[in-house]
Coordinates of C-alpha atoms in Angstrom, one line a residue:
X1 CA -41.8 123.0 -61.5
X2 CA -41.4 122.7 -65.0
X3 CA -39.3 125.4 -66.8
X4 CA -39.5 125.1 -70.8
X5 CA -38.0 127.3 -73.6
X6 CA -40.6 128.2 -76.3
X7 CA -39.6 130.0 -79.8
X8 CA -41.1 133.0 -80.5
X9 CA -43.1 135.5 -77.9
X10 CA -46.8 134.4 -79.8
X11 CA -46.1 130.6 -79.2
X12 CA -48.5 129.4 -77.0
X13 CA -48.6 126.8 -74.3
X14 CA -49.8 123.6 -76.2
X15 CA -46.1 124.0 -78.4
X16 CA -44.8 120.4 -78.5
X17 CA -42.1 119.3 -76.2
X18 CA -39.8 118.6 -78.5
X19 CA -39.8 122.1 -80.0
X20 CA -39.6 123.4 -76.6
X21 CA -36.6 121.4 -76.2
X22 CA -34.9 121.7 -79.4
X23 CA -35.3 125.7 -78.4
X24 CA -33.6 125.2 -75.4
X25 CA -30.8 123.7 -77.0
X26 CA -30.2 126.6 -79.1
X27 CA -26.8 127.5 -79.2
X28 CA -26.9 130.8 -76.6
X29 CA -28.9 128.4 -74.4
X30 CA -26.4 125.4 -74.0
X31 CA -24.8 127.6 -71.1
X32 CA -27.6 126.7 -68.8
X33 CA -26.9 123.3 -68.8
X34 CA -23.2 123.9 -67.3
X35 CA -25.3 125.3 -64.2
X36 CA -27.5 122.3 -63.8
X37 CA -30.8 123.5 -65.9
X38 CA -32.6 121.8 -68.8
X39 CA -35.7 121.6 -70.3
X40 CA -37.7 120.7 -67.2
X41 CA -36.8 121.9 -63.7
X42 CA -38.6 121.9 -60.3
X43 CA -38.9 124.9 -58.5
X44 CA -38.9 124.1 -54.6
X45 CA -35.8 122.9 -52.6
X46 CA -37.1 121.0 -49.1
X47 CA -35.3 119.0 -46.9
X48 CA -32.4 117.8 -49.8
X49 CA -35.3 117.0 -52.0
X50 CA -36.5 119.1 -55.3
X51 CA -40.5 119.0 -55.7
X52 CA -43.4 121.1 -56.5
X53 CA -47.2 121.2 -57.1
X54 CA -49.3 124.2 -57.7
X55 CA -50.5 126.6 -60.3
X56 CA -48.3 127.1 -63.5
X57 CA -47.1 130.8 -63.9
X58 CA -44.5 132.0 -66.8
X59 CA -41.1 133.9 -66.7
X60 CA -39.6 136.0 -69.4
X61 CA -36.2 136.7 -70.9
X62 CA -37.3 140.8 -70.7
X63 CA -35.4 141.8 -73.7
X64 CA -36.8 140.2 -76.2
X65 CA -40.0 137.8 -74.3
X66 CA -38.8 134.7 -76.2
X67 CA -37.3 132.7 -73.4
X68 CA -40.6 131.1 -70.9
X69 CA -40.3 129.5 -68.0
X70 CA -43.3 127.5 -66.2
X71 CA -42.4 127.2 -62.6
X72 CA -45.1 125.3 -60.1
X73 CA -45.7 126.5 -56.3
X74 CA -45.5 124.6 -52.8
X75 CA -46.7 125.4 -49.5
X76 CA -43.5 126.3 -47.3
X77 CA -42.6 123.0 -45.2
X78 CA -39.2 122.2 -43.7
X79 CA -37.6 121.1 -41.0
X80 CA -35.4 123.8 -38.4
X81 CA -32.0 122.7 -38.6
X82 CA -28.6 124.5 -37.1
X83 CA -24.7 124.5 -38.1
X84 CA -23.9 122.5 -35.3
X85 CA -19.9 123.1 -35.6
X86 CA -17.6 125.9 -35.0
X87 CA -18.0 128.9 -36.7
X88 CA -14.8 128.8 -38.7
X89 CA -15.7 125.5 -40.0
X90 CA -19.2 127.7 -41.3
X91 CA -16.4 130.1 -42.7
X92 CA -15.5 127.0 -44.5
X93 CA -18.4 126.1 -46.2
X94 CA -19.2 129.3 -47.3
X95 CA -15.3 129.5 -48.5
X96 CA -16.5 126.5 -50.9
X97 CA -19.7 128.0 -51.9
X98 CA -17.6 131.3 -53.6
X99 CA -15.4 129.0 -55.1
X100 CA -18.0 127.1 -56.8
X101 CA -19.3 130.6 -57.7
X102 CA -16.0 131.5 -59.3
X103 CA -16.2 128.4 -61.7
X104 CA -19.1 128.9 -62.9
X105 CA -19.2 132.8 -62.6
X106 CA -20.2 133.5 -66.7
X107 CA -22.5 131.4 -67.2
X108 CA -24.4 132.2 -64.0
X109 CA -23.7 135.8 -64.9
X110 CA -25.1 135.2 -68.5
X111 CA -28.0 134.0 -66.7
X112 CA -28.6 137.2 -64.6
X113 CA -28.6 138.9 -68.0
X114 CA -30.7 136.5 -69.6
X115 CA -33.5 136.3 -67.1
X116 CA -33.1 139.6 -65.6
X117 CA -32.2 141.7 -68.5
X118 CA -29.4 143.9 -67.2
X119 CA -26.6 144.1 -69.3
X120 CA -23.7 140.7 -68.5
X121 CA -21.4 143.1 -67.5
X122 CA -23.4 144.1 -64.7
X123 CA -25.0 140.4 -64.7
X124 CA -21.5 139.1 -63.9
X125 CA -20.6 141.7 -61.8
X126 CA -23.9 140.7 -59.5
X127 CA -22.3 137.2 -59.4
X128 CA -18.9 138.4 -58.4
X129 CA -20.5 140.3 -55.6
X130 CA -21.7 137.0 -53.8
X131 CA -17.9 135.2 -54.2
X132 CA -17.0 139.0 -52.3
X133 CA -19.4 138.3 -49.6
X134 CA -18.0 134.6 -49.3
X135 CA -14.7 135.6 -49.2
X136 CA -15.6 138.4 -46.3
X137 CA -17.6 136.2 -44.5
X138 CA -14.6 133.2 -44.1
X139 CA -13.1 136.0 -42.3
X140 CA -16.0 136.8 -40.1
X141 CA -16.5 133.2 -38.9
X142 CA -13.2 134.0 -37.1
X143 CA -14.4 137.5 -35.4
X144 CA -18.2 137.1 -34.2
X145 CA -16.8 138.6 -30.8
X146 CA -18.7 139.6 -28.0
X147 CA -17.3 142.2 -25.1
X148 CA -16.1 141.9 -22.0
X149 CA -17.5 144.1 -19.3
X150 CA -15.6 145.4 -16.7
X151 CA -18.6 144.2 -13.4
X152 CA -19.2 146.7 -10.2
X153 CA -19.2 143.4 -8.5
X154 CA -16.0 141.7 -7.3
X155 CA -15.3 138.5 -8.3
X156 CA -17.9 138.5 -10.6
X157 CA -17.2 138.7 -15.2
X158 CA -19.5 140.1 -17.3
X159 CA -19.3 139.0 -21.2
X160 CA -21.5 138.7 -23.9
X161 CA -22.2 135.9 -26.2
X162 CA -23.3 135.7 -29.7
X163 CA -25.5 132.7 -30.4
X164 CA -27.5 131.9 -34.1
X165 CA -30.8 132.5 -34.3
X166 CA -31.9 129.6 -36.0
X167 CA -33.9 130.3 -39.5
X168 CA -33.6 133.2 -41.7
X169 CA -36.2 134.0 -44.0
X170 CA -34.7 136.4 -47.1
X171 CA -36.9 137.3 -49.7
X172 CA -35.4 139.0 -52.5
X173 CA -36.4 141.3 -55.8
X174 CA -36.1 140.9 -59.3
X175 CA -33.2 143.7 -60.3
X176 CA -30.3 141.9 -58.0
X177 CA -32.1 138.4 -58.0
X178 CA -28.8 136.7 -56.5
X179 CA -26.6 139.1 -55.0
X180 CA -29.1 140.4 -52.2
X181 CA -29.0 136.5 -51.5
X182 CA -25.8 136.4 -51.1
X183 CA -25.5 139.6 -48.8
X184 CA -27.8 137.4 -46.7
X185 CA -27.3 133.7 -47.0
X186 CA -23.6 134.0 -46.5
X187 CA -23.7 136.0 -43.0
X188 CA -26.4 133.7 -41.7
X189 CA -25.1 130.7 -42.7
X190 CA -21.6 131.8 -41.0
X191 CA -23.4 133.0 -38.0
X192 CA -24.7 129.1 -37.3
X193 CA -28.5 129.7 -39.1
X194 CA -30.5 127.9 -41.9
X195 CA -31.4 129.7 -44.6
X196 CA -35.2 129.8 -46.3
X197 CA -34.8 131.7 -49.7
X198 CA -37.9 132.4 -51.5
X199 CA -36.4 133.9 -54.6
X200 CA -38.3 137.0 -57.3
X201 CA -41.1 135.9 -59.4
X202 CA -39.7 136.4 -62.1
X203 CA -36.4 135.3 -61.6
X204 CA -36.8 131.6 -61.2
X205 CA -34.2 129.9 -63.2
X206 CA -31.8 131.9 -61.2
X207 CA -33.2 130.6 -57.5
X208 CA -32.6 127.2 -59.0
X209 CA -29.3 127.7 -60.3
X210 CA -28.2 129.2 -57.4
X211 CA -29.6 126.7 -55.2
X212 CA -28.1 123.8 -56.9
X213 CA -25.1 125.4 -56.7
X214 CA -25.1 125.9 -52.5
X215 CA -26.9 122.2 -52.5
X216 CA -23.9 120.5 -54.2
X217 CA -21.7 122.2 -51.3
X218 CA -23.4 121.3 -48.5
X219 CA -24.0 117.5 -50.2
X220 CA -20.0 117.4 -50.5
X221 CA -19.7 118.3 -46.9
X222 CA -22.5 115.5 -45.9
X223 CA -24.1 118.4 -44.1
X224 CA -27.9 118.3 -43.7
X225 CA -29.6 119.6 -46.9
X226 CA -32.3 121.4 -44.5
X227 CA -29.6 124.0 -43.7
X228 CA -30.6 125.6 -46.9
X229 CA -34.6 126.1 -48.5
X230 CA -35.5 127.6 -51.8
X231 CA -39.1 128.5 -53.6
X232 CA -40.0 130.2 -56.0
X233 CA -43.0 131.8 -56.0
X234 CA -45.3 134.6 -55.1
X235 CA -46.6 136.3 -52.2
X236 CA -48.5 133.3 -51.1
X237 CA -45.5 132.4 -49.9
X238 CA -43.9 135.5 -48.5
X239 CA -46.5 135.3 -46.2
X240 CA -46.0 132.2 -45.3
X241 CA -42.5 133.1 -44.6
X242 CA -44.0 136.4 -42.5
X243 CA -46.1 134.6 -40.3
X244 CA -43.6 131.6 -39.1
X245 CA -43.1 131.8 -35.9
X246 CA -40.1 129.2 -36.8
X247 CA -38.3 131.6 -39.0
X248 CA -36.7 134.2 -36.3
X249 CA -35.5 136.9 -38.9
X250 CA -37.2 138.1 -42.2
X251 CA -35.1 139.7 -44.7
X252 CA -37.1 141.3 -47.0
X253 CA -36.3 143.4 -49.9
X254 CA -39.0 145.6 -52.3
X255 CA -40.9 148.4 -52.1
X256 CA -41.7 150.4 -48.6
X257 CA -45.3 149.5 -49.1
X258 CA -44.8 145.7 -48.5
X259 CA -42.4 146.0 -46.5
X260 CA -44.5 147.2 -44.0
X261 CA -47.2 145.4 -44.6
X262 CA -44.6 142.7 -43.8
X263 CA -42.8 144.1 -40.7
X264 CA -46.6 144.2 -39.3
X265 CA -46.7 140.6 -39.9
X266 CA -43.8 139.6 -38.6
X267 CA -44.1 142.0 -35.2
X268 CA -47.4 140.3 -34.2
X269 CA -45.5 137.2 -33.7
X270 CA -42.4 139.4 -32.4
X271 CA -40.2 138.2 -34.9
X272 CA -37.3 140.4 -36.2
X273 CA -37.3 142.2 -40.0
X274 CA -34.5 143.4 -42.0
X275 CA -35.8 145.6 -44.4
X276 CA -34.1 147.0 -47.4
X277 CA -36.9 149.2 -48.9
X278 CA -37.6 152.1 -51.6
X279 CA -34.7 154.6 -52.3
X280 CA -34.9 157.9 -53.3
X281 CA -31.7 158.9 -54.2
X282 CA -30.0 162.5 -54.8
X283 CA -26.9 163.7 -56.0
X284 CA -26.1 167.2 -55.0
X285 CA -23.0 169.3 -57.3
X286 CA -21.6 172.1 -56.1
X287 CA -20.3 174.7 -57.8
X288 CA -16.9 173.9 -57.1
X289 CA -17.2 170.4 -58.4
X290 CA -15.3 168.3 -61.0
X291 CA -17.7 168.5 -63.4
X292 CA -16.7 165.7 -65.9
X293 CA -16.2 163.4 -62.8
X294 CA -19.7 164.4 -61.6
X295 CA -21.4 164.0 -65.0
X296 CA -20.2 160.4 -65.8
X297 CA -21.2 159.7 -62.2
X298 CA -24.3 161.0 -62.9
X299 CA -25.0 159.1 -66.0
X300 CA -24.2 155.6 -64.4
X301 CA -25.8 156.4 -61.6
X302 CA -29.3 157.8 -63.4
X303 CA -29.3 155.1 -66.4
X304 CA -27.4 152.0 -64.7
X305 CA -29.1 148.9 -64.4
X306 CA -31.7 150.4 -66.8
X307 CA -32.3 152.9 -63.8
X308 CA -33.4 150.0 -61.2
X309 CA -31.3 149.8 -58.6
X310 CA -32.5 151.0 -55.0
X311 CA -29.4 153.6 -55.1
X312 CA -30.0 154.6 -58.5
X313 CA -30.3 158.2 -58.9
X314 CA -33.5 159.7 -59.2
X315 CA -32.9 163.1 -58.3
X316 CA -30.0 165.8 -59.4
X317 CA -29.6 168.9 -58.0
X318 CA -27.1 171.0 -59.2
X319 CA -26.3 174.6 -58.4
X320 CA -27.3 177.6 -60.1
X321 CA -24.3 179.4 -61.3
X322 CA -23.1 176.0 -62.6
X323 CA -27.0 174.3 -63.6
X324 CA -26.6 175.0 -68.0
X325 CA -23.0 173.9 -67.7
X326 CA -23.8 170.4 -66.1
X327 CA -27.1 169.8 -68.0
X328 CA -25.2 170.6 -71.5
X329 CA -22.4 168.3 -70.9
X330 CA -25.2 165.9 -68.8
X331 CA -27.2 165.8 -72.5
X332 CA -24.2 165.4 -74.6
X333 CA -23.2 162.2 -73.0
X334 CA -26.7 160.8 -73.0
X335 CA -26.5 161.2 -77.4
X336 CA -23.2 159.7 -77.0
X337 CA -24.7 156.8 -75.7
X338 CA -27.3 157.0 -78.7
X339 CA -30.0 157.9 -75.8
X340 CA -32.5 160.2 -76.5
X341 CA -32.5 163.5 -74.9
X342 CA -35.8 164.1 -73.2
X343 CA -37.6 160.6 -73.8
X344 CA -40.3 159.9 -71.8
X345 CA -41.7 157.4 -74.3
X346 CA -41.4 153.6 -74.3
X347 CA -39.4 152.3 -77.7
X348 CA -41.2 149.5 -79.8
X349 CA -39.3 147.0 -79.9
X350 CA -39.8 142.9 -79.2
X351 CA -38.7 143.1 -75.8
X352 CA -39.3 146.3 -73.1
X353 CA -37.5 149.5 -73.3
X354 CA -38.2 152.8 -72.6
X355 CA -36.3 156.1 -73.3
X356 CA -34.0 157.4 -70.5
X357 CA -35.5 160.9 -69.6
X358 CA -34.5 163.7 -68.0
X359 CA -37.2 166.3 -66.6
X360 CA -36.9 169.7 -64.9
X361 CA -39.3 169.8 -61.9
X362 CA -40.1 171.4 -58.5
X363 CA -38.5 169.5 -55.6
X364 CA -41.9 169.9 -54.0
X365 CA -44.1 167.9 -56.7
X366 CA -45.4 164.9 -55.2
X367 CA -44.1 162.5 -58.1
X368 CA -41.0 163.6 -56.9
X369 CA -41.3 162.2 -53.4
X370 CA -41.8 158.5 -54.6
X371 CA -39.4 155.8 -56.1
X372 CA -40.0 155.5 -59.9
X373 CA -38.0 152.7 -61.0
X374 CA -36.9 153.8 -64.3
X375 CA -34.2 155.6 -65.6
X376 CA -35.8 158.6 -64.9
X377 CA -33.7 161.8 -64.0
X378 CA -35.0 164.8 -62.2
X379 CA -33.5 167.8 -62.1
X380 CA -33.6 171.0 -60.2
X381 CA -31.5 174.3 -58.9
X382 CA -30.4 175.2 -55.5
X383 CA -28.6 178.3 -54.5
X384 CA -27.0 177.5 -50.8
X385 CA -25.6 174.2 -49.1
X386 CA -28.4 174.0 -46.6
X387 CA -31.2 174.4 -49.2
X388 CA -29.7 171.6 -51.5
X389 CA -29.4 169.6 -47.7
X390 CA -33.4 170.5 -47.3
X391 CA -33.8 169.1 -50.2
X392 CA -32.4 165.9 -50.4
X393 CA -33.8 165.0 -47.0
X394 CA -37.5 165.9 -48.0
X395 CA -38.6 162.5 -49.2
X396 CA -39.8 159.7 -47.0
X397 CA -36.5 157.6 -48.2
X398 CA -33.7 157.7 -46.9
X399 CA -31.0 155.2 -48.6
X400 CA -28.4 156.7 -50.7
X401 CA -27.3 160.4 -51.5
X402 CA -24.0 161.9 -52.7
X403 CA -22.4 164.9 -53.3
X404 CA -19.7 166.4 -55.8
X405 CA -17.1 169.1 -54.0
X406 CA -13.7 169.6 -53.6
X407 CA -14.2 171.9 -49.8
X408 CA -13.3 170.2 -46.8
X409 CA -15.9 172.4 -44.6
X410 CA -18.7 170.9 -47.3
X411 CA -18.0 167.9 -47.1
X412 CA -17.3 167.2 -43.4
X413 CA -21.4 169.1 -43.1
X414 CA -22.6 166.9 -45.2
X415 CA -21.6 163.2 -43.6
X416 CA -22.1 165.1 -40.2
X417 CA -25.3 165.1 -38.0
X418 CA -26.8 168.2 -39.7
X419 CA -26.0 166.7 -43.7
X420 CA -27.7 164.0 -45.3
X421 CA -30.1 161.8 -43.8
X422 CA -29.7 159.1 -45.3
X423 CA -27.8 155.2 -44.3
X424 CA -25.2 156.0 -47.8
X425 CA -23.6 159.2 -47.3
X426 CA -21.0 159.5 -50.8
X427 CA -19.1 162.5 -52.0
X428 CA -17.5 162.2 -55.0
X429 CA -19.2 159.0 -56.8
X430 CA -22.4 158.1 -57.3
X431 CA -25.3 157.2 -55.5
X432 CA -25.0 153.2 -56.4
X433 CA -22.4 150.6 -56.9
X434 CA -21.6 150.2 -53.0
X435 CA -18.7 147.5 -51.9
X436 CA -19.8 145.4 -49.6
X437 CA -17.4 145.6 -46.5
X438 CA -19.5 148.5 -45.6
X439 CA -23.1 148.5 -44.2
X440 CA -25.8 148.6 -47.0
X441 CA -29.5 150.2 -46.3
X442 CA -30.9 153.1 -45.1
X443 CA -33.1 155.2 -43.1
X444 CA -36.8 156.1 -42.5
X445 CA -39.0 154.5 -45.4
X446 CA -36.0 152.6 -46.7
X447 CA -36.4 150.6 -43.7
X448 CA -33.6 150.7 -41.4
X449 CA -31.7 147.2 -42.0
X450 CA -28.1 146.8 -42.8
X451 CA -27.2 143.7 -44.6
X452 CA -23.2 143.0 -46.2
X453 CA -20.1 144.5 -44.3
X454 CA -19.2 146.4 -41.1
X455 CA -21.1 144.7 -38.1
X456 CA -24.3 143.6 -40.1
X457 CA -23.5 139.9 -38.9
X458 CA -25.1 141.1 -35.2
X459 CA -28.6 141.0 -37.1
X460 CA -28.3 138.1 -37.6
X461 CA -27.9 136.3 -34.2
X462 CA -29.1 136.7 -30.5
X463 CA -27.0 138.0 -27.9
X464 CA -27.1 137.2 -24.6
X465 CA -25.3 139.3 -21.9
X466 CA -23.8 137.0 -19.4
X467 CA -22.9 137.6 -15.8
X468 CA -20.6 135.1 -13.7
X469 CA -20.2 134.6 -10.2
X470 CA -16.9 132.6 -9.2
X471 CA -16.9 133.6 -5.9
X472 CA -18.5 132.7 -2.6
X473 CA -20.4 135.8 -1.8
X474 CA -23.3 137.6 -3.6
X475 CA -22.4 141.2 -3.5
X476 CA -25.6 143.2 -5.4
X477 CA -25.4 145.9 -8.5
X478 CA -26.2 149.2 -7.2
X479 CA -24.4 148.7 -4.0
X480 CA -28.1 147.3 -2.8
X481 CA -27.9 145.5 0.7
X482 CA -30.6 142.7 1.3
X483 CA -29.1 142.0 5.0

């Protein structure tokens, strides 16, 4: 892999190296040296060993397409590898792998935001959401418990054990390039597996900055560098990934369309998926709401992250004897943010913008069933609880909804089995920005995985139910009798 910073967007690839490197040692770009990138970098991390070979493809800095990277594929070869030691020892390692996080937590961030193009407080904020995960998962490595059940059979135990799995494939998108790595690589590595990271396309720099980092902690521990695998690349080698019969669990995050595509992969070899597809998001306000509180939730949760998160929200539905009220104040915050009003339009500008929009639409119009992954806002009326409930179940997604009330009998319908479909069930704050000691993902085309908090970690490893005999006789379940 070679990774090389060129002047401006219409320099072309024959630019000499020593402008290249003389750009990369701009001023805003000596940062990336402190996380172990310069003007050359290989993209592939095998066995302890950084390599590559391939075709050369370019990344760029989104916000202004100055910054290019050229980053070189490999076929995906390594060796299976567990955490042979304790599982608080794992808890460990993954307590070291946060605190290298922590010292280098701007300039990693600043690299999120570089690469990415989300703003650094949100770039940061991704990194500080790994050095979260590590710090939940040093106390996981001491609870990975199992039950013990009561047998029918005298003197007989019944327990169950939770074992690794041994590889974890995790595939991750371009909007949270290191923190959906982190919700993964840090349970699996606590629960005893190997981790095979094949980072976004477009993201590169990031995969290697972050795999350097996680190197360095496993070379301090003189633990075998196979335990953790990075590419970048494309979907050459997500498939590669899909179809390993080596690689026990793929986590994949994107759209529903390839998601499936690659859950059928992985299901002819009867491998397990994790997926963490599309989201189409709603927020519902009633018309006893907060309004203020549910307008600025609104407005981060619509035009966050440049609207693409997978909890971002897509759809508002507000009530009718309230609808004017919200959408005034909903408008005057977006010119307070210099935003204009109804958009729709992409800005002209060096790098890629467009206009944050809000449009009044039919629940029923088919654009309104799919993700758009924009900051796009639409918004429509409802009149009764259980029509703004129809509503924000109609979609094939089913990740993230939220509502705005202050009535207890509202509230307690909508978490409850005849509410909202969907795996995030807020009321009172938006749709997105989830903590992770909770279960993230969702239902129906979002995919059904879980990956962070809560009991996640069981994805993650095998269990076995284990019955014991330690006594003499062989007494049967069911009160069978075999003479």
């Amino acid at each position: 892999m070679e990774a090389r910073s060129l002047s401006p967007r219409s320099s072309s690839k024959t630019t000499t190296t020593t402008n290249q490197k003389m750009n990369f040692a701009r001023k805003e770009y000596e940062f990336l040296s402190e996380i172990g990138l310069s003007s050359r970098n290989l993209g592939c991390y095998v066995d302890g060993t950084w390599k590559a070979n391939g075709p050369v493809v370019t990344s760029l800095n989104p916000a202004n397409n100055q910054l290019k990277l050229w980053r070189v594929l490999l076929k995906i070869t390594r060796k299976a590898c567990e955490l042979a030691v304790p599982a608080p020892k794992r808890g460990e390692i993954v307590r070291q792998i946060g605190d290298a996080l922590r010292t280098k937590l701007q300039q990693l961030g600043r690299l999120v935001s570089l690469e990415m193009g989300k703003i650094l407080p949100e770039g940061i904020g991704e990194v500080q959401e790994i050095i979260d995960m590590c710090d939940f998962c040093v106390g996981l490595s001491r609870q990975l418990n199992g039950s013990v059940i009561p047998s029918e059979r005298p003197n007989h135990a019944m327990l169950e054990m939770w074992n690794p799995l041994g590889i974890v494939g995790v595939i991750t998108a371009f909007n949270f390039p290191c923190a959906v790595l982190g919700w993964n690589a840090c349970i699996a590595l606590v629960c005893g597996n190997c981790v095979v990271w094949k980072g976004a396309p477009t993201t590169p720099l990031i995969t290697i900055a972050m795999t350097r980092l996680v190197a360095g902690v496993l070379e301090k521990n003189n633990l075998p560098p196979a335990i953790f695998t990075s590419f970048c690349g494309g979907a050459d080698i997500g498939q590669a990934i899909a179809k390993d019969t080596r690689v026990s669990l793929v986590s994949f995050t994107g759209s529903s369309k390839v998601g499936l595509m690659l859950q059928q992969t992985v299901n002819q070899r009867f491998g397990k998926c994790l997926l963490e597809l599309s989201g189409n998001n709603a927020i519902i306000i009633m018309d006893d709401a907060d309004i203020q509180l549910a307008v600025h939730s609104v407005l981060f949760a619509a035009v966050g992250t440049a609207g693409q998160r997978c909890t971002t929200c897509r759809r508002l539905l507000l009530h009718e004897s309230i609808y004017q009220r919200v959408l005034d104040k909903l408008l005057d915050v977006y010119k307070q943010g210099g935003k204009i009003l109804i958009g729709g339009s992409v800005i002209e500008s060096e790098g890629n913008f467009v206009q944050p929009t809000i449009v009044e639409i039919s629940p029923n119009a088919d654009v309104v069933k799919e993700e758009l992954f924009a900051p796009v806002l639409y918004v429509m009326k409802f009149q009764t609880l259980q029509e703004a409930i129809e509503i924000n179940n109609s979609v094939p997604q089913g990740l993230s909804s939220s509502i705005f009330t202050r009535k207890p009998e509202i509230i307690f319908k909508w978490i409850g089995p005849l509410g909202s479909d969907c795996g995030i069930v807020n009321v009172n704050i938006p749709t997105n920005g989830a903590e992770i000691g909770g279960a993230f993902g969702g239902e129906k085309a979002t995919g059904g995985g879980r990956e962070a908090g809560s009991d996640s970690w069981k994805q993650y490893m095998r269990r076995s139910t284990c019955t014991i005999n330690y006594g003499n006789e062989l007494p049967l379940a069911q009160g069978i009798n075999f003479g």
